[in-house]
Tab-separated table of C-alpha atoms and ligand atoms in Angstrom:
chain	number	residue	atom	x	y	z
A	15	UNK	CA	-36.937	7.592	21.884
A	16	UNK	CA	-35.918	10.091	18.686
A	17	UNK	CA	-36.240	13.505	20.095
A	18	UNK	CA	-35.763	17.056	18.347
A	19	UNK	CA	-34.985	20.189	19.834
A	20	UNK	CA	-34.814	23.829	19.060
A	21	UNK	CA	-34.720	27.295	19.940
A	22	UNK	CA	-36.795	30.088	18.269
A	23	UNK	CA	-37.770	33.998	18.335
A	24	UNK	CA	-34.974	36.161	20.134
A	25	UNK	CA	-32.004	34.546	22.322
A	26	UNK	CA	-31.644	35.139	25.847
A	27	UNK	CA	-29.039	33.875	28.562
A	28	UNK	CA	-30.046	30.480	29.622
A	29	UNK	CA	-30.985	28.808	26.500
A	30	UNK	CA	-27.931	26.332	26.305
A	31	UNK	CA	-28.356	25.366	30.172
A	32	UNK	CA	-31.792	23.980	29.044
A	33	UNK	CA	-30.445	22.245	25.994
A	34	UNK	CA	-27.472	20.576	27.963
A	35	UNK	CA	-30.074	19.350	30.381
A	36	UNK	CA	-32.141	17.843	28.156
A	37	UNK	CA	-29.224	16.111	26.158
A	38	UNK	CA	-28.100	14.475	29.735
A	39	UNK	CA	-31.205	13.027	31.066
A	40	UNK	CA	-32.229	12.063	27.542
A	41	UNK	CA	-28.640	10.252	26.992
A	42	UNK	CA	-27.835	8.966	30.537
A	43	UNK	CA	-31.245	7.978	31.902
A	44	UNK	CA	-33.386	7.340	29.184
A	45	UNK	CA	-31.001	6.238	26.092
A	46	UNK	CA	-32.553	8.416	23.611
A	47	UNK	CA	-31.296	10.231	20.789
A	48	UNK	CA	-31.280	14.095	20.685
A	49	UNK	CA	-31.142	16.107	17.552
A	50	UNK	CA	-30.584	19.799	17.643
A	51	UNK	CA	-32.561	21.846	14.827
A	52	UNK	CA	-30.425	24.836	13.789
A	53	UNK	CA	-31.988	28.039	13.706
A	54	UNK	CA	-35.581	27.567	14.866
A	55	UNK	CA	-38.527	25.903	12.708
A	56	UNK	CA	-36.040	26.625	9.715
A	57	UNK	CA	-33.795	23.901	10.977
A	58	UNK	CA	-36.527	21.193	10.662
A	59	UNK	CA	-37.894	22.851	7.310
A	60	UNK	CA	-34.238	22.660	5.770
A	61	UNK	CA	-33.267	19.425	7.339
A	62	UNK	CA	-30.525	21.555	8.974
A	63	UNK	CA	-29.541	19.624	12.225
A	64	UNK	CA	-26.953	17.673	14.272
A	65	UNK	CA	-27.165	15.116	16.853
A	66	UNK	CA	-26.350	16.192	20.100
A	67	UNK	CA	-24.459	14.624	22.986
A	68	UNK	CA	-23.227	15.369	26.756
A	69	UNK	CA	-20.028	15.453	25.382
A	70	UNK	CA	-20.694	18.086	22.353
A	71	UNK	CA	-22.805	20.105	24.969
A	72	UNK	CA	-19.698	20.427	27.665
A	73	UNK	CA	-18.923	23.918	28.255
A	74	UNK	CA	-21.766	25.361	27.291
A	75	UNK	CA	-23.563	26.298	30.494
A	76	UNK	CA	-21.948	29.630	31.312
A	77	UNK	CA	-22.170	30.715	27.571
A	78	UNK	CA	-25.108	32.930	26.647
A	79	UNK	CA	-27.134	33.009	23.527
A	80	UNK	CA	-28.055	29.451	21.755
A	81	UNK	CA	-25.656	27.021	20.318
A	82	UNK	CA	-28.685	26.056	18.061
A	83	UNK	CA	-28.869	29.512	16.904
A	84	UNK	CA	-32.301	31.128	16.181
A	85	UNK	CA	-34.690	33.092	13.768
A	86	UNK	CA	-38.551	34.034	13.995
A	87	UNK	CA	-38.803	31.942	10.695
A	88	UNK	CA	-41.962	29.735	11.424
A	89	UNK	CA	-43.658	27.076	9.370
A	90	UNK	CA	-47.064	28.740	9.069
A	91	UNK	CA	-45.120	31.563	6.870
A	92	UNK	CA	-44.887	29.323	3.998
A	93	UNK	CA	-47.862	27.342	2.113
A	94	UNK	CA	-46.742	23.766	2.734
A	95	UNK	CA	-44.698	24.773	6.128
A	96	UNK	CA	-46.676	22.537	8.653
A	97	UNK	CA	-46.605	19.651	6.027
A	98	UNK	CA	-43.082	19.867	5.346
A	99	UNK	CA	-42.356	19.799	9.085
A	100	UNK	CA	-44.825	16.369	9.650
A	101	UNK	CA	-42.769	15.163	6.465
A	102	UNK	CA	-39.334	15.812	8.121
A	103	UNK	CA	-40.233	14.627	11.361
A	104	UNK	CA	-41.727	11.397	9.779
A	105	UNK	CA	-38.618	10.603	7.557
A	106	UNK	CA	-36.446	10.954	10.479
A	107	UNK	CA	-38.305	9.039	12.888
A	108	UNK	CA	-38.652	12.293	15.437
A	109	UNK	CA	-41.066	10.776	18.210
A	110	UNK	CA	-41.075	14.589	20.072
A	111	UNK	CA	-40.035	17.642	19.351
A	112	UNK	CA	-38.672	20.118	22.584
A	113	UNK	CA	-39.877	23.937	21.741
A	114	UNK	CA	-37.842	26.413	22.901
A	115	UNK	CA	-39.395	29.611	22.523
A	116	UNK	CA	-41.428	32.955	23.214
A	117	UNK	CA	-44.754	33.683	22.775
A	118	UNK	CA	-44.602	33.702	19.100
A	119	UNK	CA	-42.765	30.252	19.042
A	120	UNK	CA	-44.903	28.615	21.538
A	121	UNK	CA	-48.237	29.717	19.959
A	122	UNK	CA	-46.246	28.384	16.596
A	123	UNK	CA	-45.899	25.150	18.559
A	124	UNK	CA	-49.732	24.904	19.681
A	125	UNK	CA	-50.813	25.151	16.328
A	126	UNK	CA	-48.843	22.664	15.191
A	127	UNK	CA	-50.063	20.315	18.145
A	128	UNK	CA	-53.805	21.573	17.147
A	129	UNK	CA	-53.180	20.284	13.672
A	130	UNK	CA	-51.699	17.005	14.640
A	131	UNK	CA	-48.231	17.786	12.588
A	132	UNK	CA	-46.031	16.220	15.540
A	133	UNK	CA	-45.685	15.925	19.086
A	134	UNK	CA	-44.633	19.097	21.227
A	135	UNK	CA	-43.293	19.990	24.370
A	136	UNK	CA	-42.852	23.973	25.297
A	137	UNK	CA	-40.797	25.453	27.254
A	138	UNK	CA	-40.953	28.919	27.681
A	139	UNK	CA	-38.074	31.481	27.431
A	140	UNK	CA	-37.706	35.533	27.060
A	141	UNK	CA	-35.629	38.348	29.163
A	142	UNK	CA	-38.973	40.406	28.952
A	143	UNK	CA	-40.962	37.470	31.605
A	144	UNK	CA	-44.248	37.855	29.688
A	145	UNK	CA	-45.160	34.364	29.253
A	146	UNK	CA	-48.748	33.349	31.218
A	147	UNK	CA	-48.798	30.262	33.159
A	148	UNK	CA	-45.028	30.628	34.408
A	149	UNK	CA	-43.977	33.136	37.087
A	150	UNK	CA	-40.604	33.274	35.717
A	151	UNK	CA	-38.505	32.748	32.342
A	152	UNK	CA	-35.252	32.230	32.211
A	153	UNK	CA	-32.796	35.139	31.120
A	154	UNK	CA	-35.502	37.561	32.816
A	155	UNK	CA	-33.127	37.584	35.968
A	156	UNK	CA	-30.056	37.947	34.517
A	157	UNK	CA	-31.371	40.865	32.192
A	158	UNK	CA	-32.777	42.664	35.101
A	159	UNK	CA	-29.164	42.429	36.977
A	160	UNK	CA	-27.314	44.058	33.809
A	161	UNK	CA	-30.107	46.774	33.983
A	162	UNK	CA	-29.953	47.187	38.045
A	163	UNK	CA	-25.703	47.324	37.497
A	164	UNK	CA	-26.135	49.995	34.716
A	165	UNK	CA	-28.797	52.168	36.884
A	166	UNK	CA	-26.345	51.870	39.675
A	167	UNK	CA	-23.692	53.375	37.637
A	168	UNK	CA	-25.742	55.760	36.133
A	169	UNK	CA	-26.454	57.041	39.729
A	170	UNK	CA	-23.071	58.379	40.590
A	171	UNK	CA	-22.629	60.407	37.386
A	172	UNK	CA	-25.795	61.735	37.777
A	173	UNK	CA	-25.151	62.551	41.133
A	174	UNK	CA	-21.714	64.315	40.330
A	175	UNK	CA	-23.305	66.621	37.326
A	176	UNK	CA	-26.624	66.882	38.830
A	177	UNK	CA	-28.363	65.691	35.883
A	178	UNK	CA	-31.461	63.518	34.970
A	179	UNK	CA	-30.727	60.130	33.747
A	180	UNK	CA	-33.192	58.166	31.143
A	181	UNK	CA	-32.361	54.842	30.806
A	182	UNK	CA	-34.246	52.537	28.180
A	183	UNK	CA	-34.436	48.765	28.779
A	184	UNK	CA	-36.181	46.132	26.702
A	185	UNK	CA	-39.970	45.408	27.234
A	186	UNK	CA	-41.998	46.061	23.898
A	187	UNK	CA	-45.436	44.974	25.622
A	188	UNK	CA	-44.800	44.763	29.337
A	189	UNK	CA	-42.510	46.307	32.093
A	190	UNK	CA	-40.932	43.455	34.213
A	191	UNK	CA	-37.231	44.601	33.486
A	192	UNK	CA	-38.384	48.141	34.119
A	193	UNK	CA	-40.296	47.514	37.255
A	194	UNK	CA	-38.027	45.150	38.578
A	195	UNK	CA	-34.612	47.077	37.852
A	196	UNK	CA	-36.449	50.326	38.983
A	197	UNK	CA	-37.212	48.882	42.281
A	198	UNK	CA	-33.685	47.263	42.307
A	199	UNK	CA	-31.814	50.583	41.290
A	200	UNK	CA	-33.447	52.807	43.254
A	201	UNK	CA	-35.061	54.865	40.178
A	202	UNK	CA	-37.156	58.213	40.501
A	203	UNK	CA	-39.800	57.238	37.976
A	204	UNK	CA	-40.635	54.068	36.021
A	205	UNK	CA	-42.762	54.203	32.594
A	206	UNK	CA	-43.666	50.850	31.803
A	207	UNK	CA	-46.619	50.174	28.821
A	208	UNK	CA	-49.206	48.692	31.262
A	209	UNK	CA	-49.391	52.750	32.616
A	210	UNK	CA	-49.768	55.143	30.362
A	211	UNK	CA	-47.849	57.962	31.472
A	212	UNK	CA	-48.063	61.742	31.154
A	213	UNK	CA	-45.122	63.800	30.216
A	214	UNK	CA	-46.177	66.753	32.073
A	215	UNK	CA	-46.394	64.743	34.978
A	216	UNK	CA	-43.312	63.248	34.925
A	217	UNK	CA	-41.530	66.463	34.365
A	218	UNK	CA	-43.468	68.415	37.392
A	219	UNK	CA	-42.419	65.118	39.560
A	220	UNK	CA	-38.745	65.994	38.518
A	221	UNK	CA	-38.776	69.725	39.405
A	222	UNK	CA	-40.559	68.884	42.633
A	223	UNK	CA	-38.131	66.856	44.206
A	224	UNK	CA	-35.058	68.814	42.434
A	225	UNK	CA	-36.810	71.616	44.612
A	226	UNK	CA	-36.862	69.627	47.531
A	227	UNK	CA	-32.968	69.618	47.301
A	228	UNK	CA	-32.673	66.402	45.847
A	229	UNK	CA	-30.625	66.418	42.536
A	230	UNK	CA	-29.951	63.801	39.983
A	231	UNK	CA	-32.949	61.497	38.927
A	232	UNK	CA	-32.733	58.210	37.339
A	233	UNK	CA	-35.906	57.923	35.077
A	234	UNK	CA	-36.127	53.979	33.812
A	235	UNK	CA	-38.183	53.623	30.643
A	236	UNK	CA	-39.455	50.345	29.017
A	237	UNK	CA	-39.053	50.396	25.187
A	238	UNK	CA	-42.903	49.972	24.644
A	239	UNK	CA	-44.129	52.888	27.155
A	240	UNK	CA	-46.925	54.569	25.911
A	241	UNK	CA	-47.553	58.448	26.372
A	242	UNK	CA	-51.469	59.064	27.580
A	243	UNK	CA	-53.509	60.085	24.489
A	244	UNK	CA	-52.894	63.289	22.561
A	245	UNK	CA	-49.809	64.144	25.300
A	246	UNK	CA	-46.849	63.125	23.478
A	247	UNK	CA	-46.393	62.208	19.536
A	248	UNK	CA	-44.147	59.010	18.785
A	249	UNK	CA	-42.876	58.182	15.685
A	250	UNK	CA	-44.404	54.816	14.147
A	251	UNK	CA	-41.786	52.222	14.957
A	252	UNK	CA	-40.590	50.249	11.790
A	253	UNK	CA	-42.034	46.720	11.317
A	254	UNK	CA	-39.595	43.720	10.126
A	255	UNK	CA	-40.592	40.685	7.746
A	256	UNK	CA	-42.256	39.235	10.774
A	257	UNK	CA	-44.660	42.172	11.459
A	258	UNK	CA	-42.263	42.475	14.500
A	259	UNK	CA	-41.971	46.343	15.663
A	260	UNK	CA	-38.540	47.328	16.048
A	261	UNK	CA	-38.504	49.407	19.022
A	262	UNK	CA	-35.944	51.490	20.463
A	263	UNK	CA	-35.564	55.108	20.927
A	264	UNK	CA	-38.309	56.443	23.125
A	265	UNK	CA	-36.140	57.669	25.523
A	266	UNK	CA	-34.818	59.969	23.444
A	267	UNK	CA	-37.978	61.724	23.021
A	268	UNK	CA	-38.561	61.684	26.648
A	269	UNK	CA	-35.284	63.216	27.517
A	270	UNK	CA	-35.550	66.172	25.236
A	271	UNK	CA	-39.205	66.743	26.317
A	272	UNK	CA	-37.903	66.429	30.205
A	273	UNK	CA	-34.753	68.845	29.292
A	274	UNK	CA	-37.679	71.342	27.682
A	275	UNK	CA	-39.890	71.451	30.394
A	276	UNK	CA	-37.674	71.332	33.455
A	277	UNK	CA	-34.292	72.936	31.987
A	278	UNK	CA	-32.416	70.166	33.544
A	279	UNK	CA	-29.362	68.681	31.987
A	280	UNK	CA	-31.133	65.098	30.701
A	281	UNK	CA	-28.688	62.267	29.322
A	282	UNK	CA	-29.900	59.067	27.583
A	283	UNK	CA	-28.580	55.519	27.898
A	284	UNK	CA	-30.443	52.710	25.603
A	285	UNK	CA	-29.139	49.379	27.179
A	286	UNK	CA	-30.473	47.618	24.098
A	287	UNK	CA	-29.533	43.966	23.536
A	288	UNK	CA	-26.581	44.139	26.237
A	289	UNK	CA	-29.526	42.963	28.267
A	290	UNK	CA	-29.894	39.856	26.109
A	291	UNK	CA	-26.201	38.974	25.522
A	292	UNK	CA	-23.562	37.067	27.531
A	293	UNK	CA	-23.539	34.533	29.933
A	294	UNK	CA	-26.374	33.593	32.219
A	295	UNK	CA	-26.573	34.143	35.622
A	296	UNK	CA	-26.791	31.380	38.546
A	297	UNK	CA	-30.256	31.560	38.791
A	298	UNK	CA	-31.305	31.204	35.109
A	299	UNK	CA	-28.721	28.760	34.888
A	300	UNK	CA	-30.737	26.658	37.399
A	301	UNK	CA	-33.787	27.437	35.872
A	302	UNK	CA	-33.087	26.638	32.471
A	303	UNK	CA	-31.542	23.290	33.866
A	304	UNK	CA	-34.703	22.615	35.478
A	305	UNK	CA	-36.850	23.372	32.757
A	306	UNK	CA	-34.635	21.063	30.747
A	307	UNK	CA	-34.934	18.189	32.967
A	308	UNK	CA	-38.594	18.645	33.259
A	309	UNK	CA	-39.053	19.133	29.340
A	310	UNK	CA	-37.460	15.356	28.502
A	311	UNK	CA	-39.744	13.756	31.248
A	312	UNK	CA	-42.531	15.593	29.658
A	313	UNK	CA	-41.491	14.009	26.589
A	314	UNK	CA	-41.353	10.681	28.021
A	315	UNK	CA	-44.420	10.790	30.223
A	316	UNK	CA	-46.220	12.001	26.792
A	317	UNK	CA	-47.745	15.066	28.146
A	318	UNK	CA	-47.492	16.432	24.253
A	319	UNK	CA	-49.018	19.987	23.723
A	320	UNK	CA	-47.816	21.088	27.424
A	321	UNK	CA	-45.137	23.679	28.133
A	322	UNK	CA	-42.581	23.304	31.277
A	323	UNK	CA	-43.575	25.999	33.807
A	324	UNK	CA	-42.432	27.356	37.211
A	325	UNK	CA	-45.305	27.460	39.601
A	326	UNK	CA	-45.336	27.886	43.390
A	327	UNK	CA	-41.655	27.514	43.260
A	328	UNK	CA	-41.779	24.106	41.575
A	329	UNK	CA	-41.751	22.949	38.046
A	330	UNK	CA	-44.770	21.720	36.293
A	331	UNK	CA	-46.747	21.400	33.070
A	332	UNK	CA	-49.357	23.209	31.749
A	333	UNK	CA	-51.475	23.308	28.469
A	334	UNK	CA	-49.590	25.173	25.990
A	335	UNK	CA	-53.335	26.945	25.254
A	336	UNK	CA	-52.919	28.489	28.734
A	337	UNK	CA	-49.502	30.416	27.857
A	338	UNK	CA	-50.117	31.705	24.879
A	339	UNK	CA	-52.890	34.177	23.545
A	340	UNK	CA	-52.489	37.192	26.143
A	341	UNK	CA	-49.340	37.761	27.951
A	342	UNK	CA	-48.046	38.458	31.548
A	343	UNK	CA	-48.071	42.097	32.608
A	344	UNK	CA	-46.819	43.544	35.865
A	345	UNK	CA	-49.143	42.751	38.813
A	346	UNK	CA	-50.986	45.673	40.123
A	347	UNK	CA	-49.226	44.779	43.793
A	348	UNK	CA	-45.808	45.127	42.325
A	349	UNK	CA	-46.440	48.266	40.491
A	350	UNK	CA	-48.265	49.604	43.714
A	351	UNK	CA	-44.981	48.620	45.464
A	352	UNK	CA	-42.546	50.599	43.063
A	353	UNK	CA	-45.216	53.376	43.094
A	354	UNK	CA	-44.210	54.189	46.898
A	355	UNK	CA	-40.813	55.094	45.724
A	356	UNK	CA	-41.540	57.424	42.698
A	357	UNK	CA	-40.815	61.127	42.685
B	540	F6P	O1	-36.525	39.137	23.885
B	540	F6P	C1	-37.692	39.990	23.640
B	540	F6P	C2	-37.035	41.436	23.151
B	540	F6P	O2	-35.993	41.613	24.158
B	540	F6P	C3	-37.982	42.683	23.415
B	540	F6P	O3	-38.081	43.326	24.582
B	540	F6P	C4	-36.946	43.449	22.068
B	540	F6P	O4	-38.252	44.332	21.842
B	540	F6P	C5	-37.091	42.814	21.199
B	540	F6P	O5	-36.786	41.422	21.915
B	540	F6P	C6	-35.852	42.925	20.399
B	540	F6P	O6	-35.635	41.902	19.476
B	540	F6P	P1	-34.799	41.768	18.045
B	540	F6P	O7	-33.824	42.850	17.988
B	540	F6P	O8	-34.185	40.429	17.983
B	540	F6P	O9	-35.901	41.819	16.749
């Protein structure tokens, strides 16, 4: 078979592990040809591609980012986009495309599948871990590790100076990274988009804690945390050309409000893209590898319109329909566990 592969949306650690695994099994076991399209859907639209081989993929397993490059461009942005995808795939004799992406990229993959443009198998990726129908996306574990290490480091400097440290992590609509790193790092307070916060209550909690003689507090804030209505004004975020809100900076506002209300010296750390860059940890390398092998198997089983997913610890295929449309939020049970440790 002739199999295409692309990575779309924001990058994340473990993408190369997926590509490498697809190429390995495709070449060795199925004797397929794998074509890597560059920069997401753009690679098909602009016929920008390269044949991938086991030899070419050597050394890529520990590398962060994606050797194929990525963009948020998608065919439905252009009038003739879907037709162009169909024409190019037909011209190149592509039998199926393995699409590695987050909610946006996978929604587009489903639309192309429904419009019978080409045969598609999805692979879920994002450090945010917000894709439905899979227990975990690769990249998340590495991001949590990076955020936890940062929190560990901030504890000692916070204690030395008796300060409040506000740490901003990624998570535009969901607070998985904030919740996991907050639990793992022993945060005092965690603010996530799923649970609106009241800045007065945050300040009061910090004061109570300090009154009890425990100084130095860590407040973990997901970039998309939402204040209760009428409690705190946040500036409207900029929107990029894909309609994607550019978040980042909420921690500055929260820190200054904490300082105003408590008088405690407060500092801010925004982790930003550090969470997305660099080498994937072993868990993400293994999950990416398992997804890659399952994806090429799904191509040969003709399970088009499906996505590979982690369910009850094993890799399954699920309809893309089940994965898109809504986001996987932090479970009330996990949040309940986290809350036991809040001030
Ligand atoms: O990968 C998802 C994500 O990490 C979001 O949490 C974050 O808001 C976004 O990417 C930022 O992406 P970019 O800077 O590439 O637009």
